[in-house]
Coordinates of C-alpha atoms and ligand atoms in Angstrom, one line a residue:
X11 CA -62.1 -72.5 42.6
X12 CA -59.0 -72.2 44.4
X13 CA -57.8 -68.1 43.8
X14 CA -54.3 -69.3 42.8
X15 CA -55.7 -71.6 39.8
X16 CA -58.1 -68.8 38.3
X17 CA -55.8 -67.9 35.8
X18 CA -56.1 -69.3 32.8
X19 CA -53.1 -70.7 30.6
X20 CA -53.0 -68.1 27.8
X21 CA -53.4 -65.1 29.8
X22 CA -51.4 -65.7 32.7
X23 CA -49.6 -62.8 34.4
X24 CA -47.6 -61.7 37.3
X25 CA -50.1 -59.0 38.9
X26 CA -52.4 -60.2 41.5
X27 CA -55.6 -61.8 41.4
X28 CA -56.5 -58.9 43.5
X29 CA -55.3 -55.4 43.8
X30 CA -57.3 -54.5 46.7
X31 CA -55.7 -57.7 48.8
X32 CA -53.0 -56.4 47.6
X33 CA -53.4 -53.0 48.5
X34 CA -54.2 -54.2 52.5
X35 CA -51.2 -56.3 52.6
X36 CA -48.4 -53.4 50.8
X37 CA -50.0 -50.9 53.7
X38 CA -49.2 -53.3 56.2
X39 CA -45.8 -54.0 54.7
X40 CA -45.4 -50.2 54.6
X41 CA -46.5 -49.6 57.9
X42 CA -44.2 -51.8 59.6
X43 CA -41.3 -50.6 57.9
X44 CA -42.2 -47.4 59.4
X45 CA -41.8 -48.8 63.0
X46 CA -38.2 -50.9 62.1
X47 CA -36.6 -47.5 61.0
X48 CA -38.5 -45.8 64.0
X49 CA -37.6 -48.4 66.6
X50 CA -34.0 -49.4 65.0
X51 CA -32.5 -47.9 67.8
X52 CA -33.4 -50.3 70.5
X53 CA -32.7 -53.3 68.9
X54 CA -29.4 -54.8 68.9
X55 CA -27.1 -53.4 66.0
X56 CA -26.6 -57.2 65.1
X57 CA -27.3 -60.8 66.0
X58 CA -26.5 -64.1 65.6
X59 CA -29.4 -66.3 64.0
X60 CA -30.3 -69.2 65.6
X61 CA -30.1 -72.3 63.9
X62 CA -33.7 -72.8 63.1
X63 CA -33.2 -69.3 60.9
X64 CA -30.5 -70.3 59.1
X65 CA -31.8 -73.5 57.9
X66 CA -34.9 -71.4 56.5
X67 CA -32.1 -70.4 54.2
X68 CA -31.9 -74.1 52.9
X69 CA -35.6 -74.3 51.5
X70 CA -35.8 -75.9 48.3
X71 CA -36.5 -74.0 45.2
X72 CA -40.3 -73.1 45.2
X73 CA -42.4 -75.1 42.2
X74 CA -46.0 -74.0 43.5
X75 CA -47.5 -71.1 44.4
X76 CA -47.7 -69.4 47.9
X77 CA -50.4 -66.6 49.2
X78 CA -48.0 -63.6 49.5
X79 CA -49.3 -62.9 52.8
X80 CA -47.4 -66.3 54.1
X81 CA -44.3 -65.1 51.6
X82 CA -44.4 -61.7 53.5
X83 CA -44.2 -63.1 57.4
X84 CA -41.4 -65.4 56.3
X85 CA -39.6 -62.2 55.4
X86 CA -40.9 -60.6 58.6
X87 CA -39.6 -63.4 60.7
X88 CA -36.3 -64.7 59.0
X89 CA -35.0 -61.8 57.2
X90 CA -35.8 -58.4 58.4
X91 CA -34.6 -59.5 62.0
X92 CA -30.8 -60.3 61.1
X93 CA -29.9 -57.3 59.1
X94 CA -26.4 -56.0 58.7
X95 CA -26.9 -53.5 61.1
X96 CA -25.5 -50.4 59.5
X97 CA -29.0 -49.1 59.5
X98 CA -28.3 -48.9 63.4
X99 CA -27.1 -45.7 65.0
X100 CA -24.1 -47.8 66.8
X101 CA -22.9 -49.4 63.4
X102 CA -19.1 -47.9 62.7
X103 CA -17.8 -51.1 60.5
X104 CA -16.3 -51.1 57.5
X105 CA -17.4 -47.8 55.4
X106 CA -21.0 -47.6 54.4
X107 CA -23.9 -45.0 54.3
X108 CA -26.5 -45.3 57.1
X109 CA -29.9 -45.6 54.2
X110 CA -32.6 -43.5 54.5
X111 CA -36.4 -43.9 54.2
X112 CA -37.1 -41.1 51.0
X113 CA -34.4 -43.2 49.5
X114 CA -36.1 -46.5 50.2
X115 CA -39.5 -45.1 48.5
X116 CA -37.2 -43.7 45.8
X117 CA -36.0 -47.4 45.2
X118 CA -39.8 -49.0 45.8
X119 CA -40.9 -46.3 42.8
X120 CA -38.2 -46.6 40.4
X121 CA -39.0 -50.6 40.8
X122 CA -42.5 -49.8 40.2
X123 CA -41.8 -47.8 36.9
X124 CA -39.1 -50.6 36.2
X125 CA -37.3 -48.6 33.8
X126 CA -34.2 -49.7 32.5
X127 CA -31.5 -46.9 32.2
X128 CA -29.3 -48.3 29.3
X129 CA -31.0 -45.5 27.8
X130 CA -34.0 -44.0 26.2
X131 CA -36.3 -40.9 26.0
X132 CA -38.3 -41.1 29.3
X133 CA -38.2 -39.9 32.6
X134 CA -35.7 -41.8 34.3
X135 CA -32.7 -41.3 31.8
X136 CA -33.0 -38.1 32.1
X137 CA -33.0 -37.7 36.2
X138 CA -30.3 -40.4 35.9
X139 CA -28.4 -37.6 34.1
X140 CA -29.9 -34.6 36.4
X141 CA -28.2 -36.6 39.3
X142 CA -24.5 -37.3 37.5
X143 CA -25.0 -33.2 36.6
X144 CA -25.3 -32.3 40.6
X145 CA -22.9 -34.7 41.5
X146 CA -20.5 -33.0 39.0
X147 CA -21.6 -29.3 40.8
X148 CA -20.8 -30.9 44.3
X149 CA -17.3 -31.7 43.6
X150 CA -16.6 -28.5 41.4
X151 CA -16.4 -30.4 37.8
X152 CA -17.0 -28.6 34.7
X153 CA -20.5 -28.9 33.0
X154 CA -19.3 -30.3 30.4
X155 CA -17.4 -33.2 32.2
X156 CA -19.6 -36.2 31.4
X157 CA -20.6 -39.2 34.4
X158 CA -22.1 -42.4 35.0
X159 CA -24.4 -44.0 38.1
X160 CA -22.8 -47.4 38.4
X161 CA -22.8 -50.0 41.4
X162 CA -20.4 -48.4 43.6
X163 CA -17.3 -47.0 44.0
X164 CA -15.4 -50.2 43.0
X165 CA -17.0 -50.0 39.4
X166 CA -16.9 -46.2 39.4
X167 CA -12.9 -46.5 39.8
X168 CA -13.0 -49.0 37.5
X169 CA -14.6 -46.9 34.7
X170 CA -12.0 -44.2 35.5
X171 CA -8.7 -46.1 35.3
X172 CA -10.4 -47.7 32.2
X173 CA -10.5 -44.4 30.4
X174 CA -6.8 -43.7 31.9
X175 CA -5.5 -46.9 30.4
X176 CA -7.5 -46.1 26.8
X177 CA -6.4 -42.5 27.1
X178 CA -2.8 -43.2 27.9
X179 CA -1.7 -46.7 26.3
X180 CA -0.3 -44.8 22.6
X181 CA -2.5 -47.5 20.9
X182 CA -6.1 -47.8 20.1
X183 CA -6.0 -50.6 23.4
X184 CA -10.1 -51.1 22.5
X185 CA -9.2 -52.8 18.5
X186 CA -5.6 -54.3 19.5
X187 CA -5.9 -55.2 23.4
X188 CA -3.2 -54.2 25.7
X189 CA -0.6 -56.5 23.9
X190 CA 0.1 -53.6 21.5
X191 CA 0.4 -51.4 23.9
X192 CA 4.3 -50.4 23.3
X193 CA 5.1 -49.5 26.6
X194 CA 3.8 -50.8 29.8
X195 CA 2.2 -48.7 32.0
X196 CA 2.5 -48.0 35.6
X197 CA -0.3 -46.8 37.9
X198 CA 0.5 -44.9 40.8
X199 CA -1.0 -44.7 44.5
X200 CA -0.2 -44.9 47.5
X201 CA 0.3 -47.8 50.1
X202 CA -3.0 -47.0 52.1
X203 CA -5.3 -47.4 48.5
X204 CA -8.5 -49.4 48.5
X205 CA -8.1 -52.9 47.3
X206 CA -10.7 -52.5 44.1
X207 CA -7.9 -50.8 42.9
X208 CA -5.8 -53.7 42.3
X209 CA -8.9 -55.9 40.9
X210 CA -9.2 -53.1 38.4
X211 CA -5.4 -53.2 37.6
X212 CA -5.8 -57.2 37.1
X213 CA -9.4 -56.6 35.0
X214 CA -7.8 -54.3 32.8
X215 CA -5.0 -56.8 31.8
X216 CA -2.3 -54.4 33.0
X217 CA -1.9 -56.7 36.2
X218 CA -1.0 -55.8 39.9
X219 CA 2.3 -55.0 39.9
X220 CA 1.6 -52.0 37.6
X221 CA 0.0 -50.3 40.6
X222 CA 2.9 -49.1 42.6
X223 CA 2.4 -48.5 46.1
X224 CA 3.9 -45.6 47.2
X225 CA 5.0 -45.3 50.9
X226 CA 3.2 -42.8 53.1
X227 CA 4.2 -39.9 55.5
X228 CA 3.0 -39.6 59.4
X229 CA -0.3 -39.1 58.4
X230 CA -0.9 -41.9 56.6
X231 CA -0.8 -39.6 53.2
X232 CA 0.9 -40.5 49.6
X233 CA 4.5 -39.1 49.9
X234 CA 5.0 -37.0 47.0
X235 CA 9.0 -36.9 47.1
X236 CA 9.0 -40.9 47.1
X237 CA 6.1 -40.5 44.0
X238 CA 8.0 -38.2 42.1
X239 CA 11.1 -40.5 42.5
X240 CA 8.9 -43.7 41.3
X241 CA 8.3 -41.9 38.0
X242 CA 11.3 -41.2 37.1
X243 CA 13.0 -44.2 37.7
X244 CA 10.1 -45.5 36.0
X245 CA 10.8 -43.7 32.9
X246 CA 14.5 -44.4 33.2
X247 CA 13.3 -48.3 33.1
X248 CA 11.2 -48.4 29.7
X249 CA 7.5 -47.9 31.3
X250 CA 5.3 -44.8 30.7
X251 CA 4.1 -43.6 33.7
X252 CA 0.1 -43.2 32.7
X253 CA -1.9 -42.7 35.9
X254 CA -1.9 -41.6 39.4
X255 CA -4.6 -42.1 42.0
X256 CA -4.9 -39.9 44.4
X257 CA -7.5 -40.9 47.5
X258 CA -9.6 -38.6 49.5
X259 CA -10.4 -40.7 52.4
X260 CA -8.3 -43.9 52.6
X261 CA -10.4 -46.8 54.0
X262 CA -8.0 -48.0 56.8
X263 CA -7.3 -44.0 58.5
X264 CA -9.5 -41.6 56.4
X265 CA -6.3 -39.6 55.5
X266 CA -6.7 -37.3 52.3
X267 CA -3.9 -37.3 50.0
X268 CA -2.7 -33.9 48.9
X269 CA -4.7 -33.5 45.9
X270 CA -3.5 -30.1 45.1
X271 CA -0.3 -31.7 44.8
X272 CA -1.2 -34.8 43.2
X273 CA -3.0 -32.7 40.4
X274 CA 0.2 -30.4 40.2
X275 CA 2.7 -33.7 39.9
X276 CA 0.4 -35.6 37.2
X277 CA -0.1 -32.0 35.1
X278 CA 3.9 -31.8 35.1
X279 CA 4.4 -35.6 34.3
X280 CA 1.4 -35.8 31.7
X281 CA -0.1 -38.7 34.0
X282 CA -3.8 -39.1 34.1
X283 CA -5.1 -38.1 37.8
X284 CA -7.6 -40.0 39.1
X285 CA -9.0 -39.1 42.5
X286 CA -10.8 -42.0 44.6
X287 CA -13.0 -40.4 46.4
X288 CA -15.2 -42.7 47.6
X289 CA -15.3 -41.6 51.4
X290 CA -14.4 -37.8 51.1
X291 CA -15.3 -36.8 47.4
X292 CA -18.3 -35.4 49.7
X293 CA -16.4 -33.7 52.2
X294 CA -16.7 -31.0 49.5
X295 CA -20.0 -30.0 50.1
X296 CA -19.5 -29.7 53.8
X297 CA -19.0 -26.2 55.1
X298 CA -17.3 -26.7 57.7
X299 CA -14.5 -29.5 56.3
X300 CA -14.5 -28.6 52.4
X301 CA -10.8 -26.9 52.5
X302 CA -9.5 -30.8 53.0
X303 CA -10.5 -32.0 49.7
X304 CA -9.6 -28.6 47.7
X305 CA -7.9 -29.8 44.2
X306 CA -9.8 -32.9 43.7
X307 CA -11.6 -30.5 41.3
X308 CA -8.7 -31.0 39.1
X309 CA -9.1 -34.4 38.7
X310 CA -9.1 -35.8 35.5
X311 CA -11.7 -38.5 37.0
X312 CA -13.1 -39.0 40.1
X313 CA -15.1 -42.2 41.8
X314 CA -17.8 -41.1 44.4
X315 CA -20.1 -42.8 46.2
X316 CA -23.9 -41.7 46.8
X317 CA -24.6 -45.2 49.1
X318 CA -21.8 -43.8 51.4
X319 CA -22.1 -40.5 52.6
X320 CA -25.4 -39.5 50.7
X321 CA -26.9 -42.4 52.6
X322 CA -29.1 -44.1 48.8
X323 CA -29.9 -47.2 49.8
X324 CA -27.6 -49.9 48.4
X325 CA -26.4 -49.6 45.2
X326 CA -24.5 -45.9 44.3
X327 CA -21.8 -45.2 43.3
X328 CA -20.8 -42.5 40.1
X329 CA -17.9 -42.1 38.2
X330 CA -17.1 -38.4 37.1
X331 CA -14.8 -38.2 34.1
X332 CA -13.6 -34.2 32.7
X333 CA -13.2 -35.1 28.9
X334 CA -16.7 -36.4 28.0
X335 CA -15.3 -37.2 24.8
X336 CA -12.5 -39.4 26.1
X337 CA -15.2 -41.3 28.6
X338 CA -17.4 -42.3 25.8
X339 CA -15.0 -43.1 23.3
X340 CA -13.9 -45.6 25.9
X341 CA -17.3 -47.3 26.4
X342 CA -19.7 -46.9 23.6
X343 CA -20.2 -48.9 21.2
X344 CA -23.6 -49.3 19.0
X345 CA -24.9 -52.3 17.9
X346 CA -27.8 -52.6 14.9
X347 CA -30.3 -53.3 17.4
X348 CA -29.6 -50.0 19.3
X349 CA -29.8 -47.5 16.7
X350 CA -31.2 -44.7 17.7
X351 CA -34.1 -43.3 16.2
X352 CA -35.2 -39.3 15.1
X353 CA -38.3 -39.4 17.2
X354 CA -39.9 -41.2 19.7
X355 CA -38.6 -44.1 22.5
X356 CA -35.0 -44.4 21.3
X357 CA -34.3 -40.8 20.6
X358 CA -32.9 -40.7 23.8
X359 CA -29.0 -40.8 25.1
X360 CA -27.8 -44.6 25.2
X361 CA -26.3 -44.3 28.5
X362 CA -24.7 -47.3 28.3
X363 CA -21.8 -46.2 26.0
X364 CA -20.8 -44.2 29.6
X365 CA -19.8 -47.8 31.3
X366 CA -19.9 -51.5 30.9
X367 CA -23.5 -52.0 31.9
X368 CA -26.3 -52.5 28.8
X369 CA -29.0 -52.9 31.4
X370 CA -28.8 -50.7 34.3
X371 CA -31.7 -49.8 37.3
X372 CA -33.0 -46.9 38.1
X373 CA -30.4 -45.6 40.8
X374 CA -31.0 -41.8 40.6
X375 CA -34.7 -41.4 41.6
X376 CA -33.7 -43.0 45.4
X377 CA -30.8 -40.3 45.3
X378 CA -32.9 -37.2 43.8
X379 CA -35.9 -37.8 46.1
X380 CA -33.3 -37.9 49.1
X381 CA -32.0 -34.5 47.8
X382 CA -34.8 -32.6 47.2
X383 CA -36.4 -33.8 50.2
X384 CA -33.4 -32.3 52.4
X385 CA -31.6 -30.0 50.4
X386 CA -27.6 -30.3 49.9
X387 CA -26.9 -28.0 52.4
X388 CA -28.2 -30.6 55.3
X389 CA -26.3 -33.4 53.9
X390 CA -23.4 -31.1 53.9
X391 CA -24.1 -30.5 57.4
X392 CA -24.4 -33.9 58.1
X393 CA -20.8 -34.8 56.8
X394 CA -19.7 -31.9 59.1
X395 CA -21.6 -33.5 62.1
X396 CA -20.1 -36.8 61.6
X397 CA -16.3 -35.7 61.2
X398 CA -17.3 -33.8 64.3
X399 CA -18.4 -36.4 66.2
X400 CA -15.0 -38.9 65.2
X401 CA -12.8 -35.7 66.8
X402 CA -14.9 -35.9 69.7
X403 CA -14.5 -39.9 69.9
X404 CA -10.4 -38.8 69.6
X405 CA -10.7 -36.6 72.8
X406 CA -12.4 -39.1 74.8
X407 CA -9.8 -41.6 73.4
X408 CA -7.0 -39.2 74.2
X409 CA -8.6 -38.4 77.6
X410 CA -8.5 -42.0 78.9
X411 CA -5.1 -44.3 80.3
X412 CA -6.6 -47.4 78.7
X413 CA -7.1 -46.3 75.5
X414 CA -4.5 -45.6 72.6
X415 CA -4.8 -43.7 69.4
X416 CA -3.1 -45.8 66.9
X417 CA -3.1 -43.2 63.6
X418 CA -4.2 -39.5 63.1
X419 CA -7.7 -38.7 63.0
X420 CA -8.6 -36.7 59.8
X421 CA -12.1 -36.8 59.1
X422 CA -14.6 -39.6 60.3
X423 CA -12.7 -42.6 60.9
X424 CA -10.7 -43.4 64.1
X425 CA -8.3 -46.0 64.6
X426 CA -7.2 -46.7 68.0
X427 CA -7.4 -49.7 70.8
X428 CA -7.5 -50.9 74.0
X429 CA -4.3 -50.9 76.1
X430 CA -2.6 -54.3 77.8
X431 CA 0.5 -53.4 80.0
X432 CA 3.2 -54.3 78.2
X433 CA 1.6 -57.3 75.9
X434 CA 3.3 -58.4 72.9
X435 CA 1.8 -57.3 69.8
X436 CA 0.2 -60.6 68.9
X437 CA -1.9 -60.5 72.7
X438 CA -2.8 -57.3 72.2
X439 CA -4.7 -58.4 68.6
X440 CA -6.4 -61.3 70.4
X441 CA -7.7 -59.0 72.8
X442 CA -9.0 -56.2 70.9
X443 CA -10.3 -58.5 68.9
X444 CA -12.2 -59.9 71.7
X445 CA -13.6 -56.5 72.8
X446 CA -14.2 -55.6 69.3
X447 CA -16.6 -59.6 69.4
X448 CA -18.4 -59.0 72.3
X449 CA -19.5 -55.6 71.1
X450 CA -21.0 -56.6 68.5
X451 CA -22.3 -60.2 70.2
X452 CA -23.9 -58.4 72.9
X453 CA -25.8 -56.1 70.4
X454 CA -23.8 -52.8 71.8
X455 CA -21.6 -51.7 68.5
X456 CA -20.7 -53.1 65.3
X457 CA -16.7 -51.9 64.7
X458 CA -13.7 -53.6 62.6
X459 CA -10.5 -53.9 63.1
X460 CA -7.5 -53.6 60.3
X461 CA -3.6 -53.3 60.4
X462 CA -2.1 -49.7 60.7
X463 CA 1.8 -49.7 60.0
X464 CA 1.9 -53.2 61.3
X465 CA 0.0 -52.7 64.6
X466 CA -3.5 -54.3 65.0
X467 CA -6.3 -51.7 65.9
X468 CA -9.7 -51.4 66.3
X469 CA -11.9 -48.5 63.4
X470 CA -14.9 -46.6 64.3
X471 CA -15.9 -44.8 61.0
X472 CA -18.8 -42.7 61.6
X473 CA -20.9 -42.4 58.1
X474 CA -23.8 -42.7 60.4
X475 CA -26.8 -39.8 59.9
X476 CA -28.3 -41.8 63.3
X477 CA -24.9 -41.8 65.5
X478 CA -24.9 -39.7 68.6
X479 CA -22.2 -38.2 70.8
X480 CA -24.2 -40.4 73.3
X481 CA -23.5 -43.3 71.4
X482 CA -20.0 -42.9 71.1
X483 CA -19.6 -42.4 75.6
X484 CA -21.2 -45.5 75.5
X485 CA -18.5 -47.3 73.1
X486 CA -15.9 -46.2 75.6
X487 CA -17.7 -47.1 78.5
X488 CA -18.7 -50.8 77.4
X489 CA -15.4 -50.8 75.6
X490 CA -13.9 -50.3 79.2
X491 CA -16.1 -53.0 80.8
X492 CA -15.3 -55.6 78.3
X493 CA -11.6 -54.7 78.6
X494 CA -11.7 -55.3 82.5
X495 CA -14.4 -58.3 82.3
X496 CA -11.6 -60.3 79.3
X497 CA -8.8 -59.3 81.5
X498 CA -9.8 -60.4 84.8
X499 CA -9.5 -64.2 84.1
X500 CA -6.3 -63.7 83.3
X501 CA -4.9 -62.0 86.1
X502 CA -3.4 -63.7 89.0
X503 CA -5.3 -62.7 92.3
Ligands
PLP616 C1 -15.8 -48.1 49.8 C2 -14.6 -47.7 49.0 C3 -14.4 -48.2 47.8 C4 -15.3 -49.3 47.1 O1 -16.6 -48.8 47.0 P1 -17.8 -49.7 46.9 O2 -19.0 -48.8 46.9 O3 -17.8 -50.6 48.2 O4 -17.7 -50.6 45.7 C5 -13.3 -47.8 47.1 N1 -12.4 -46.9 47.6 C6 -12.6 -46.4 48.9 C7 -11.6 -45.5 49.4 C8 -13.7 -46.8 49.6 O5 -13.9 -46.4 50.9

């Protein structure tokens, strides 16, 4: 008989037929994941997939059974060739953590346990706690502050502008909705905030436009003159001014705001102060670069995110918020069917009256593993190598005619571009944008591009354990080559 029709209809199950087949294929899977992080470096940092890949993508919904080992070279040859790239030492896009092996086992074990962390008395609720507790040391919270592993940092500054908004509103907001709420509230930030920001303003029914945007200084930081002015005409105008974010690494620049002042602003306005620090809540465990993030210890809440710049595999993210009390009471609620019990399974916390999750994975053990593995003081180090290494890209910048640096360089993101004679504006975007193409088509560098104060420019932001100073001479070289190659055409002669 035919192994995939052995089982019979009554006992049918998931495992294999065979765990020692199963055993030869999982080492092989295992070993060649080995050689794609070892050998990541010499493949391109992306590619384009060919048609024949893409269409693999349009298979039909599978009715009948496979042999894994045919199910495995699929993957091997369709997926794990066309990654995203920020695995690669040369990846600089966007903002994301560079994953890490320990992390990948930690994932491949917690999937094995398959615990589910809404809550419980086992193992895993309580290391999902452990790792909100050292997450709460590494920023310079308070014990007793309570936390949450969520998605990412999106969800984590959703959970603390949730609390803000329950805390805040003068009405029990979770009975009566924010209709009762007697007077609106505003939201403040500045201009350079992440846009999960305004998706949690919409989400929590107070809308966009209770987010003002406050304009920035030189740096590219919240101007705290033009914030104190906001709430006070604010107040003057009927709203209560409930909330101010503060952001320790803005996504477009890296500038930090100054959270000392924030903190100092929202004690003397009785505003809720949230700190976003989903780039540099970190920076506080780096020796070298901790003095930039002083006073987001005084944040009321605080978003941070472990897939970033503690390199967990995809997803991480934590929300921190001081008064425990005020965090669950936003949160929990308990049904009949999740009563807890003196003894036994459901004697444990229910961690889901911390966030909006009932079901939740097992995030911590890929971050704890990680940890233990290399201590806190190396990913400290790490941070320090990386804002390092973006100053270093800023002198090379600064060192050559062709190149411009379009904002301040603060920590590990640097925003600058390639120079065009005197080209307007709108030629000058085409042909970054061209450089910034072929980089990444030619399998050299992933970077983005964003608008800075209305000018187009190219971001490198370096949350990359596997980056080199190497790496970044080559940018500007092959940046330079590009930028002669597209230019040439063009020119006359
Ligand atoms: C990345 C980022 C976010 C969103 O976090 P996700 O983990 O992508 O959901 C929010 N704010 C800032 C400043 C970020 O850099």
């Amino acid at each position: 008989m035919d192994k995939f029709q052995e089982a019979t209809t009554e006992n049918e199950t998931l495992d294999p037929p065979d765990w020692t087949d199963m055993g030869v294929l999982s080492h092989r899977i295992l070993d060649d994941a080995i050689s794609y992080l070892k050998d990541v470096r010499d493949r391109p940092v992306w590619r384009e997939m060919p048609a024949e890949v893409r269409s693999f993508f349009s298979a039909p919904l599978p009715r009948s059974p496979a042999p894994l080992a045919d199910v495995y070279d699929d993957v091997a040859r369709n997926v794990m060739p066309y990654p995203m790239g920020n695995i690669h030492p040369r990846f600089w896009s966007w903002y994301m953590g560079s994953s890490n092996f320990t992390g990948a086992l930690g994932d491949f074990l917690a999937a094995i346990q398959g615990s589910n962390l809404g809550g419980g008395n086992h193992a895993a609720g309580l290391m999902d706690s452990q790792v909100v507790n050292w997450c709460k040391e590494m920023v310079g919270f308070p014990a007793a502050a309570s936390g949450t592993l969520v998605s990412g940092g999106s969800m984590a500054n959703i959970i603390g502008l949730t609390v803000a908004r329950n805390v805040k509103a003068g009405v029990d907001v979770r009975e009566r909705g924010v209709g009762a709420i007697p007077k609106p509230l505003r939201y403040y930030a500045s201009d350079q905030v992440h846009s999960c920001h305004r998706k949690a303003m919409e989400v929590l029914g107070l809308g966009n436009r209770a987010l003002r945007r406050i304009p920035t200084d030189a740096g590219l930081r919240i101007d705290i003159a033009a914030l104190k002015r906001a709430i006070a005409e604010d107040r003057e105008a009927g709203f209560k001014p409930a909330c101010v974010i503060g952001t320790a690494g803005t996504v477009n620049t890296g500038a930090v705001d100054d959270l000392q002042a924030l903190a100092t602003v929202a004690a003397e306005q009785d505003l809720w102060f949230h700190v976003d620090g989903c780039i540099g809540a970190l920076i506080a465990i780096a020796p070298e670069n901790r003095s930039l993030v002083a006073g987001i210890e005084q944040g009321d809440s605080i978003a941070l995110d472990p897939h970033k710049w503690l390199h967990a595999p995809f997803e991480a993210g934590c929300a921190l918020v001081r008064d425990a009390s005020a965090h669950r009471n936003t949160f929990a609620v308990t049904p009949e069917y999740l009563e807890s019990t003196p003894r036994g399974l459901a004697s444990g916390e229910w961690l889901h009256d911390y966030g909006l999750q009932t079901s939740r994975g097992f995030r911590a053990l890929k971050i704890w593993m990680a940890l233990k593995e290399h201590g806190l003081e190396k990913f400290g180090r790490l941070i320090d190598q990386n804002i390092a290494q973006a100053r270093y890209l800023t002198r090379l910048i600064e060192a050559e005619r062709a190149l411009e640096l379009m904002a301040p360089t603060t920590i590990n993101i640097v925003s600058f571009r390639h120079r065009l004679g005197d080209a307007s504006e709108e030629h000058l975007k085409t042909f970054n944008t061209e450089i910034m193409l072929r980089l990444q088509e030619e399998g050299i560098a992933v970077l983005s591009d964003t608008t800075v104060g209305g000018q187009h420019c190219l971001r490198v932001a370096i949350a990359n354990h596997r980056t080199r100073r190497d790496d970044l001479d080559l940018l500007v070289s092959e940046m330079l080559r590009l930028g002669r190659e597209i230019e040439a055409p063009s020119m006359p002669g």
